[in-house]
Amino acid sequence: MGKKIALNIFFTIGLILSGFGLVWSFQNEKYLLVAMFVATGVVFFYLKMQLLKEVRKSFKE
């Protein structure tokens, strides 16, 4: 369970950093970086949702 909590924290930090990077790159008109930060944000969000589904499933059992 400790590993899952650490992963959740890592994914949350990744989402926050992707958001900050997205705002920074958009303000500086670096649109290739905007695409990169959007992609990494989507990946972190997807992984976080999969982890939450796995945790919910383990609590039901």
mmCIF file of C-alpha atoms in Angstrom:
data_model
loop_
_atom_site.group_PDB
_atom_site.id
_atom_site.type_symbol
_atom_site.label_atom_id
_atom_site.label_comp_id
_atom_site.label_asym_id
_atom_site.label_seq_id
_atom_site.Cartn_x
_atom_site.Cartn_y
_atom_site.Cartn_z
ATOM 1 C CA MET A 1 0.000 0.000 0.000
ATOM 2 C CA GLY A 2 2.897 2.357 0.673
ATOM 3 C CA LYS A 3 4.054 1.945 -2.920
ATOM 4 C CA LYS A 4 0.623 2.978 -4.199
ATOM 5 C CA ILE A 5 0.593 6.064 -1.981
ATOM 6 C CA ALA A 6 4.046 7.034 -3.250
ATOM 7 C CA LEU A 7 2.901 6.530 -6.851
ATOM 8 C CA ASN A 8 -0.170 8.657 -6.224
ATOM 9 C CA ILE A 9 1.987 11.460 -4.826
ATOM 10 C CA PHE A 10 4.367 11.168 -7.787
ATOM 11 C CA PHE A 11 1.504 11.325 -10.301
ATOM 12 C CA THR A 12 -0.022 14.335 -8.531
ATOM 13 C CA ILE A 13 3.303 16.198 -8.542
ATOM 14 C CA GLY A 14 3.698 15.307 -12.220
ATOM 15 C CA LEU A 15 0.267 16.747 -12.998
ATOM 16 C CA ILE A 16 1.031 19.952 -11.112
ATOM 17 C CA LEU A 17 4.405 20.394 -12.819
ATOM 18 C CA SER A 18 2.829 19.694 -16.210
ATOM 19 C CA GLY A 19 0.260 22.385 -15.495
ATOM 20 C CA PHE A 20 2.893 24.933 -14.510
ATOM 21 C CA GLY A 21 4.993 24.019 -17.527
ATOM 22 C CA LEU A 22 1.964 24.320 -19.782
ATOM 23 C CA VAL A 23 1.199 27.822 -18.546
ATOM 24 C CA TRP A 24 4.850 28.911 -18.786
ATOM 25 C CA SER A 25 5.344 27.544 -22.290
ATOM 26 C CA PHE A 26 2.071 29.042 -23.523
ATOM 27 C CA GLN A 27 3.002 32.477 -22.154
ATOM 28 C CA ASN A 28 6.405 32.264 -23.864
ATOM 29 C CA GLU A 29 4.862 31.047 -27.143
ATOM 30 C CA LYS A 30 6.771 27.759 -27.169
ATOM 31 C CA TYR A 31 4.039 25.668 -28.712
ATOM 32 C CA LEU A 32 6.071 22.487 -29.106
ATOM 33 C CA LEU A 33 6.541 22.479 -25.332
ATOM 34 C CA VAL A 34 2.811 23.118 -24.900
ATOM 35 C CA ALA A 35 2.124 19.898 -26.796
ATOM 36 C CA MET A 36 4.701 18.033 -24.718
ATOM 37 C CA PHE A 37 3.241 19.247 -21.413
ATOM 38 C CA VAL A 38 -0.293 18.401 -22.532
ATOM 39 C CA ALA A 39 0.850 14.890 -23.488
ATOM 40 C CA THR A 40 2.659 14.314 -20.200
ATOM 41 C CA GLY A 41 -0.305 15.696 -18.265
ATOM 42 C CA VAL A 42 -2.648 13.290 -20.041
ATOM 43 C CA VAL A 43 -0.320 10.367 -19.313
ATOM 44 C CA PHE A 44 -0.053 11.271 -15.626
ATOM 45 C CA PHE A 45 -3.835 11.700 -15.400
ATOM 46 C CA TYR A 46 -4.443 8.332 -17.076
ATOM 47 C CA LEU A 47 -1.978 6.552 -14.792
ATOM 48 C CA LYS A 48 -3.500 8.217 -11.728
ATOM 49 C CA MET A 49 -7.011 7.086 -12.719
ATOM 50 C CA GLN A 50 -5.785 3.525 -13.288
ATOM 51 C CA LEU A 51 -4.123 3.530 -9.881
ATOM 52 C CA LEU A 52 -7.296 4.802 -8.202
ATOM 53 C CA LYS A 53 -9.360 2.080 -9.915
ATOM 54 C CA GLU A 54 -6.890 -0.524 -8.687
ATOM 55 C CA VAL A 55 -7.037 0.823 -5.108
ATOM 56 C CA ARG A 56 -10.848 0.871 -5.123
ATOM 57 C CA LYS A 57 -10.898 -2.702 -6.413
ATOM 58 C CA SER A 58 -8.485 -3.855 -3.691
ATOM 59 C CA PHE A 59 -10.655 -2.207 -0.988
ATOM 60 C CA LYS A 60 -13.747 -4.035 -2.240
ATOM 61 C CA GLU A 61 -11.994 -7.389 -1.856
#
